[in-house]
CSV table of C-alpha atoms and ligand atoms in Angstrom, one decimal:
chain,number,residue,atom,x,y,z
A,1,MET,CA,61.5,100.8,83.5
A,2,ALA,CA,64.3,98.2,83.0
A,3,LYS,CA,63.1,94.6,82.7
A,4,ARG,CA,65.2,93.7,85.7
A,5,ASP,CA,63.2,96.2,87.8
A,6,VAL,CA,60.1,94.5,86.7
A,7,ALA,CA,61.4,91.1,87.8
A,8,GLU,CA,62.4,92.6,91.2
A,9,GLN,CA,58.9,94.0,91.6
A,10,VAL,CA,57.3,90.8,90.6
A,11,LEU,CA,59.4,88.9,93.3
A,12,ASP,CA,58.5,91.5,95.8
A,13,ALA,CA,54.8,91.2,95.1
A,14,LEU,CA,55.2,87.4,95.3
A,15,GLY,CA,56.4,87.7,98.9
A,16,GLY,CA,60.1,87.7,98.1
A,17,LYS,CA,62.3,85.3,96.2
A,18,GLN,CA,62.3,82.8,99.1
A,19,ASN,CA,58.5,82.4,98.5
A,20,VAL,CA,59.1,81.0,94.9
A,21,LYS,CA,59.3,77.3,94.8
A,22,ALA,CA,59.2,76.8,91.0
A,23,ASN,CA,58.8,78.9,87.9
A,24,ASP,CA,58.0,78.3,84.2
A,25,ILE,CA,56.9,80.3,81.2
A,26,CYS,CA,54.7,79.7,78.3
A,27,MET,CA,54.2,82.1,75.4
A,28,THR,CA,52.7,84.9,77.4
A,29,ARG,CA,52.6,83.8,81.0
A,30,LEU,CA,55.0,83.5,83.8
A,31,ARG,CA,53.9,80.6,86.1
A,32,ILE,CA,55.0,80.6,89.7
A,33,LEU,CA,54.5,78.0,92.4
A,34,THR,CA,54.7,79.6,95.8
A,35,GLU,CA,55.6,78.2,99.2
A,36,GLN,CA,53.1,80.4,101.0
A,37,PRO,CA,50.3,81.7,98.8
A,38,ASP,CA,49.0,84.1,101.4
A,39,LEU,CA,52.2,86.1,101.0
A,40,VAL,CA,51.3,87.0,97.4
A,41,ASP,CA,50.0,90.5,96.9
A,42,MET,CA,47.9,90.1,93.7
A,43,LYS,CA,47.0,93.8,93.6
A,44,LYS,CA,50.6,94.8,93.7
A,45,LEU,CA,51.4,92.3,91.0
A,46,ARG,CA,48.7,93.7,88.8
A,47,SER,CA,50.0,97.3,89.3
A,48,ILE,CA,53.4,96.4,87.8
A,49,ARG,CA,54.1,97.9,84.4
A,50,GLY,CA,53.7,95.3,81.6
A,51,VAL,CA,51.5,92.9,83.7
A,52,LEU,CA,48.3,92.4,81.7
A,53,GLY,CA,46.6,90.2,84.2
A,54,THR,CA,47.0,87.7,87.0
A,55,VAL,CA,45.3,84.6,88.2
A,56,ARG,CA,45.7,82.1,91.0
A,57,ARG,CA,45.9,78.5,89.8
A,58,GLY,CA,45.4,75.8,92.3
A,59,PRO,CA,46.4,76.2,96.0
A,60,ASN,CA,50.0,77.5,95.3
A,61,GLY,CA,50.0,78.6,91.7
A,62,VAL,CA,50.0,82.1,90.3
A,63,GLU,CA,50.0,83.0,86.6
A,64,ILE,CA,51.1,86.5,85.4
A,65,VAL,CA,50.4,87.4,81.8
A,66,PHE,CA,52.8,89.7,80.1
A,67,GLY,CA,52.9,91.2,76.6
A,68,PRO,CA,55.0,89.2,74.2
A,69,GLY,CA,57.8,91.7,74.1
A,70,SER,CA,58.7,91.3,77.8
A,71,ILE,CA,57.9,87.8,79.0
A,72,ASN,CA,61.3,86.2,78.0
A,73,GLU,CA,63.4,88.9,79.6
A,74,VAL,CA,61.4,89.0,82.8
A,75,SER,CA,61.5,85.2,83.0
A,76,ASN,CA,65.3,85.2,82.5
A,77,ASP,CA,65.7,87.8,85.3
A,78,ILE,CA,63.4,85.9,87.6
A,79,VAL,CA,65.7,82.8,87.0
A,80,GLN,CA,68.8,84.9,87.7
A,81,LEU,CA,67.4,86.5,90.8
A,82,THR,CA,66.0,83.3,92.3
A,83,GLY,CA,68.6,80.9,91.0
A,84,ILE,CA,65.7,78.6,90.1
A,85,GLN,CA,65.6,77.3,86.5
A,86,PRO,CA,62.3,77.1,84.7
A,87,SER,CA,60.8,73.7,85.4
A,88,TYR,CA,58.2,72.1,83.2
A,89,SER,CA,58.0,69.0,85.5
A,90,ALA,CA,57.4,71.1,88.7
A,91,PHE,CA,54.0,72.0,87.3
A,92,ARG,CA,53.1,68.6,86.1
A,93,GLY,CA,50.1,67.2,88.0
A,94,SER,CA,49.3,70.5,89.6
A,95,SER,CA,46.3,72.5,88.4
A,96,SER,CA,48.7,75.1,87.1
A,97,ALA,CA,50.4,72.6,84.8
A,98,PRO,CA,51.6,74.1,81.5
A,99,GLU,CA,49.3,71.6,79.7
A,100,ASP,CA,46.3,73.5,81.1
A,101,SER,CA,47.1,76.7,79.3
A,102,ILE,CA,48.8,75.4,76.2
A,103,SER,CA,45.5,73.8,75.2
A,104,VAL,CA,43.3,76.7,76.3
A,105,GLN,CA,40.5,77.5,74.0
A,106,ILE,CA,38.8,80.9,73.4
A,107,ASN,CA,35.6,79.9,75.0
A,108,GLY,CA,33.7,83.1,74.9
A,109,HIS,CA,33.2,83.4,78.7
A,110,ALA,CA,34.3,86.5,80.5
A,111,PRO,CA,35.0,89.1,77.9
A,112,ILE,CA,38.4,90.8,77.6
A,113,PRO,CA,38.3,94.6,78.0
A,114,LYS,CA,37.9,96.3,74.7
A,115,ALA,CA,41.1,98.3,75.0
A,116,VAL,CA,43.2,95.1,75.4
A,117,ARG,CA,41.3,93.3,72.7
A,118,ALA,CA,41.9,96.2,70.3
A,119,ALA,CA,45.5,96.6,71.1
A,120,VAL,CA,46.1,92.9,70.6
A,121,ALA,CA,44.2,92.8,67.3
A,122,ALA,CA,46.2,95.8,66.1
A,123,LYS,CA,49.4,94.2,67.3
A,124,LYS,CA,50.2,97.3,69.3
A,125,PRO,CA,52.7,97.2,72.2
A,126,LEU,CA,50.8,96.1,75.3
A,127,ALA,CA,53.1,97.3,78.0
A,128,SER,CA,50.8,100.1,79.0
A,129,THR,CA,47.5,98.4,78.3
A,130,ARG,CA,46.0,96.8,81.4
A,131,VAL,CA,42.9,94.9,82.3
A,132,GLU,CA,41.3,98.0,83.8
A,133,SER,CA,37.9,96.5,84.5
A,134,THR,CA,39.3,94.2,87.1
A,135,ALA,CA,42.0,96.4,88.5
A,136,ASN,CA,40.6,96.4,91.9
A,137,ALA,CA,39.8,92.7,92.1
A,138,GLU,CA,41.9,90.2,94.0
A,139,ASP,CA,42.8,88.7,90.7
A,140,ASP,CA,41.4,88.3,87.2
A,141,ASN,CA,38.8,85.8,86.2
A,142,GLU,CA,40.5,82.5,85.0
A,143,ASP,CA,38.5,82.5,81.8
A,144,ASP,CA,39.4,86.1,81.1
A,145,ILE,CA,43.1,85.4,81.5
A,146,ASP,CA,42.9,82.3,79.3
A,147,GLU,CA,41.1,84.2,76.7
A,148,LEU,CA,43.6,87.1,76.9
A,149,ALA,CA,46.6,84.7,76.5
A,150,SER,CA,44.8,82.8,73.7
A,151,LEU,CA,44.1,86.0,71.9
A,152,LEU,CA,47.7,87.2,72.2
A,153,GLU,CA,48.9,83.8,70.9
A,154,ALA,CA,46.2,83.4,68.2
A,155,THR,CA,46.9,86.9,66.7
A,156,GLY,CA,50.5,86.0,66.3
A,157,ALA,CA,51.5,89.0,68.5
A,158,ALA,CA,53.8,86.6,70.3
A,159,GLY,CA,55.0,84.8,67.2
A,160,THR,CA,53.9,81.3,66.7
A,161,LYS,CA,56.6,78.7,66.8
A,162,ARG,CA,57.5,76.9,70.0
A,163,LEU,CA,60.9,75.3,70.6
A,164,LEU,CA,61.8,72.6,73.0
A,165,VAL,CA,65.4,72.1,74.1
A,166,VAL,CA,66.1,68.8,75.7
A,167,ASN,CA,69.3,67.8,77.5
A,168,GLY,CA,70.2,64.4,78.8
A,169,PRO,CA,72.2,63.0,81.7
A,170,ASN,CA,75.0,65.0,83.3
A,171,ILE,CA,74.5,68.1,81.2
A,172,ASN,CA,73.5,69.7,84.5
A,173,MET,CA,77.1,69.2,85.5
A,174,LEU,CA,78.5,71.4,82.8
A,175,GLY,CA,81.2,73.7,84.0
A,176,VAL,CA,81.8,71.6,87.1
A,177,ARG,CA,84.3,69.1,85.7
A,178,GLU,CA,86.0,68.2,82.4
A,179,PRO,CA,86.3,71.8,81.2
A,180,LYS,CA,88.7,70.6,78.4
A,181,ILE,CA,85.9,68.6,76.8
A,182,TYR,CA,82.8,70.5,77.8
A,183,GLY,CA,84.1,74.1,78.5
A,184,ARG,CA,83.6,76.2,81.6
A,185,LYS,CA,80.0,77.4,81.0
A,186,THR,CA,77.3,76.0,83.3
A,187,TYR,CA,73.9,74.6,82.5
A,188,ALA,CA,72.3,77.9,83.6
A,189,ASP,CA,74.5,79.6,80.9
A,190,LEU,CA,73.3,77.1,78.4
A,191,VAL,CA,69.6,77.9,79.2
A,192,ARG,CA,70.3,81.6,78.9
A,193,LEU,CA,72.0,81.1,75.6
A,194,CYS,CA,69.1,79.0,74.2
A,195,ARG,CA,66.4,81.4,75.3
A,196,LYS,CA,68.3,84.4,73.8
A,197,ALA,CA,69.0,82.5,70.6
A,198,ALA,CA,65.4,81.4,70.3
A,199,ARG,CA,64.1,85.0,70.9
A,200,GLU,CA,66.5,86.3,68.2
A,201,ALA,CA,65.4,83.6,65.8
A,202,GLY,CA,61.8,84.6,66.3
A,203,PHE,CA,60.5,81.7,68.4
A,204,ALA,CA,57.5,82.6,70.6
A,205,GLU,CA,58.6,80.2,73.3
A,206,CYS,CA,61.7,78.3,74.2
A,207,ARG,CA,61.4,75.7,76.9
A,208,CYS,CA,64.5,74.0,78.3
A,209,PHE,CA,64.3,70.6,79.9
A,210,GLN,CA,67.1,68.5,81.4
A,211,SER,CA,66.9,65.1,83.1
A,212,ASN,CA,69.3,62.3,84.1
A,213,HIS,CA,66.5,59.7,83.5
A,214,GLU,CA,65.8,58.1,80.2
A,215,GLY,CA,62.0,57.7,80.9
A,216,ASP,CA,61.7,61.5,81.7
A,217,LEU,CA,63.3,62.3,78.4
A,218,VAL,CA,60.8,60.0,76.6
A,219,ASP,CA,58.0,61.6,78.5
A,220,VAL,CA,58.9,65.1,77.6
A,221,VAL,CA,59.3,64.2,73.9
A,222,GLN,CA,55.9,62.5,74.0
A,223,ALA,CA,54.4,65.5,75.8
A,224,ALA,CA,55.8,67.8,73.0
A,225,TYR,CA,53.4,66.3,70.5
A,226,GLY,CA,51.0,69.0,69.3
A,227,GLU,CA,52.6,71.5,71.6
A,228,PHE,CA,56.1,72.2,70.1
A,229,ASP,CA,57.1,72.9,66.5
A,230,GLY,CA,60.8,71.9,66.9
A,231,ILE,CA,63.1,70.0,69.2
A,232,VAL,CA,66.8,70.6,69.8
A,233,ILE,CA,68.1,67.6,71.7
A,234,ASN,CA,71.4,66.6,73.2
A,235,PRO,CA,70.6,63.2,74.7
A,236,ALA,CA,74.1,63.0,76.1
A,237,ALA,CA,75.0,59.4,76.9
A,238,TYR,CA,71.6,58.2,75.9
A,239,THR,CA,72.5,59.1,72.4
A,240,HIS,CA,74.6,56.0,72.2
A,241,THR,CA,72.2,53.6,73.9
A,242,SER,CA,68.6,54.7,73.7
A,243,ILE,CA,66.2,53.1,71.2
A,244,ALA,CA,63.4,54.3,73.4
A,245,LEU,CA,64.3,57.9,72.8
A,246,LEU,CA,64.6,57.2,69.1
A,247,ASP,CA,61.2,55.7,69.1
A,248,ALA,CA,59.7,58.6,71.0
A,249,LEU,CA,61.2,61.1,68.5
A,250,LYS,CA,59.9,59.1,65.6
A,251,SER,CA,56.4,58.8,67.2
A,252,VAL,CA,55.9,62.5,67.6
A,253,ALA,CA,57.6,63.3,64.2
A,254,ILE,CA,58.5,66.9,65.3
A,255,PRO,CA,61.4,68.3,63.3
A,256,THR,CA,64.5,67.6,65.5
A,257,ILE,CA,68.2,68.6,65.5
A,258,GLU,CA,70.8,66.6,67.5
A,259,VAL,CA,73.5,68.6,69.2
A,260,HIS,CA,76.7,67.5,70.9
A,261,ILE,CA,79.0,69.9,72.7
A,262,SER,CA,82.1,67.8,72.1
A,263,LYS,CA,83.6,66.3,69.0
A,264,VAL,CA,81.9,62.9,69.5
A,265,ASP,CA,83.2,61.7,66.1
A,266,GLU,CA,86.8,62.0,67.4
A,267,ARG,CA,86.3,60.4,70.8
A,268,GLU,CA,85.8,56.8,72.0
A,269,ASP,CA,84.3,54.2,69.7
A,270,PHE,CA,81.2,53.8,71.8
A,271,ARG,CA,80.4,57.5,71.1
A,272,GLN,CA,80.3,56.9,67.4
A,273,THR,CA,76.9,55.3,67.5
A,274,SER,CA,73.8,57.6,67.7
A,275,TYR,CA,70.4,56.0,67.8
A,276,VAL,CA,68.5,59.3,67.8
A,277,ARG,CA,70.2,60.5,64.6
A,278,ALA,CA,67.8,58.5,62.5
A,279,ALA,CA,65.0,60.8,63.8
A,280,CYS,CA,66.9,64.1,63.2
A,281,PHE,CA,67.3,66.2,60.1
A,282,GLU,CA,70.6,67.7,61.2
A,283,THR,CA,73.4,66.9,63.7
A,284,ILE,CA,75.8,69.4,65.1
A,285,VAL,CA,79.0,68.3,66.9
A,286,GLY,CA,82.0,69.9,68.5
A,287,MET,CA,80.9,73.5,68.5
A,288,GLY,CA,80.6,73.7,72.3
A,289,LEU,CA,77.5,75.6,73.5
A,290,GLU,CA,77.5,77.6,70.3
A,291,GLY,CA,76.2,74.4,68.6
A,292,TYR,CA,72.9,75.0,70.3
A,293,ARG,CA,72.7,78.6,68.9
A,294,LYS,CA,73.4,77.2,65.4
A,295,ALA,CA,70.7,74.5,66.0
A,296,ILE,CA,68.2,77.0,67.0
A,297,LYS,CA,68.9,79.3,64.0
A,298,ASP,CA,68.8,76.3,61.7
A,299,MET,CA,65.5,75.1,63.2
A,300,ALA,CA,63.9,78.5,62.7
A,301,GLN,CA,65.1,78.4,59.1
A,302,TYR,CA,63.8,74.9,58.6
A,303,LEU,CA,60.4,75.7,60.1
A,304,SER,CA,60.0,78.9,57.9
A,305,GLU,CA,60.8,76.9,54.8
A,306,HIS,CA,58.5,74.1,55.9
A,307,ASP,CA,55.7,76.7,56.3
A,308,GLU,CA,56.4,78.1,52.9
A,309,ASP,CA,56.1,74.6,51.4
A,310,GLU,CA,52.7,74.3,53.0
A,311,LYS,CA,51.6,77.6,51.4
A,312,ASP,CA,52.7,76.5,47.9
B,1,LIG,O1,79.3,66.1,73.6
B,1,LIG,C1,78.2,66.0,74.0
B,1,LIG,O2,77.4,66.9,74.1
B,1,LIG,C2,77.8,64.7,74.7
B,1,LIG,O3,76.4,64.4,74.3
B,1,LIG,C3,77.9,64.9,76.2
B,1,LIG,C4,77.7,63.7,77.0
B,1,LIG,C5,78.4,62.4,76.5
B,1,LIG,O4,78.1,61.3,77.2
B,1,LIG,C6,78.2,62.2,75.0
B,1,LIG,O5,79.0,61.1,74.5
B,1,LIG,C7,78.6,63.5,74.2
B,1,LIG,C8,78.1,63.9,78.5
B,1,LIG,C9,77.3,65.1,79.1
B,1,LIG,C10,78.1,65.9,80.0
B,1,LIG,O6,78.9,65.2,80.9
B,1,LIG,C11,79.7,65.9,81.8
B,1,LIG,C12,80.6,65.1,82.5
B,1,LIG,C13,81.5,65.7,83.4
B,1,LIG,C14,81.4,67.1,83.6
B,1,LIG,C15,80.5,67.8,83.0
B,1,LIG,C16,79.6,67.2,82.1
C-alpha cells in the first residue's frame, strides 16, 4: 500500500482532515490534536497497515505509533493533505506535549506483545507486526505504547540522532514576495526539503520550527537541551540583533549550523553582523533553500565524527 493511502486512511479514521487541529511527529509517533475526539475511530486507526499502536492523550490528543520506516512519509503526507504544518508549540502545555514522550522511560508496566518485542530487537521491518493482544480494545494502554516507542528508539531501529531546524521572522513568507532574493519556494517546501534531507542523512527525527518572535526562538532552543543532537538555524533578522539567541545557543551547547538563504555578505552593512555565528561551527550563505540540505548533511557528518571521537 502506498504511504499516501496510509495517510488518507489515517485521516479518515480521525474523522476527516477537518477534524485535525494540529499535528506533530517524534521518532516513532504521529501526534494529532483533534477538534472533536468522539469522531475518532480508534479501532479503524489500529487496523491500518503499519500502525503499531494507538493511544488517546488528554481530551483531544491521539498518538499513533508507526514503524521507523514509515513515520516520516506518513507525516509528510498528512501535512500535504491537511495543509497543516507540524507544530511543536501546539502541543505545549497539553497532556500530549512532545516532552511527555521524549522523556518516556521503559518502566516495566504493561508488557509489549512478544512478537513486537522480538521484531524490534531483531530490527525486522515492523509494518506487518501489530499489537495483537489489544487489537479489540478501544486503544492501547499508555504505558504499553510508551514502552513500545521507547523500545523502538532504544534499539536504534529508528536511528538515534534528532535534528531541530529553527527559522526566524518572515521565513514563513517565503515565496510570497522578494523572489529575486529568496526564491519562489514556500516555507512548506522548505519543511519538506529539510525532512527529506534529514531522512536521507540518517536522522531519526527532524523537527521544523518557525516563529516571528525572539522569545519563542529562545524557548525552542532551550527546550532542545537534552532532546536534540543538532540544530540548523536561520535566525533571519534576529541574526543581526539577538544576543539572547546567541546566549541560548551557547547555554545548550548543541552543535549548530547557521544558514542564510541569501548572500548576506553581499547585502546591506547591517546584515554583515551575526551574533549567533559565535555559537555555530559552520555558516552557509547564498545557496537558497539548498543551503539547508547542505547544513543537514554537514550536521550528520559532524555528529558521526563526534560519536567516533567519543569511542576513541
Ligand atoms: O538570507 C537569509 O536567509 C536571511 O536570514 C533572511 C532574512 C533576513 O532578514 C536576513 O538578513 C537574511 C529575511 C527572512 C525572509 O524575509 C522575507 C521577506 C519578504 C518576502 C519573503 C521573505
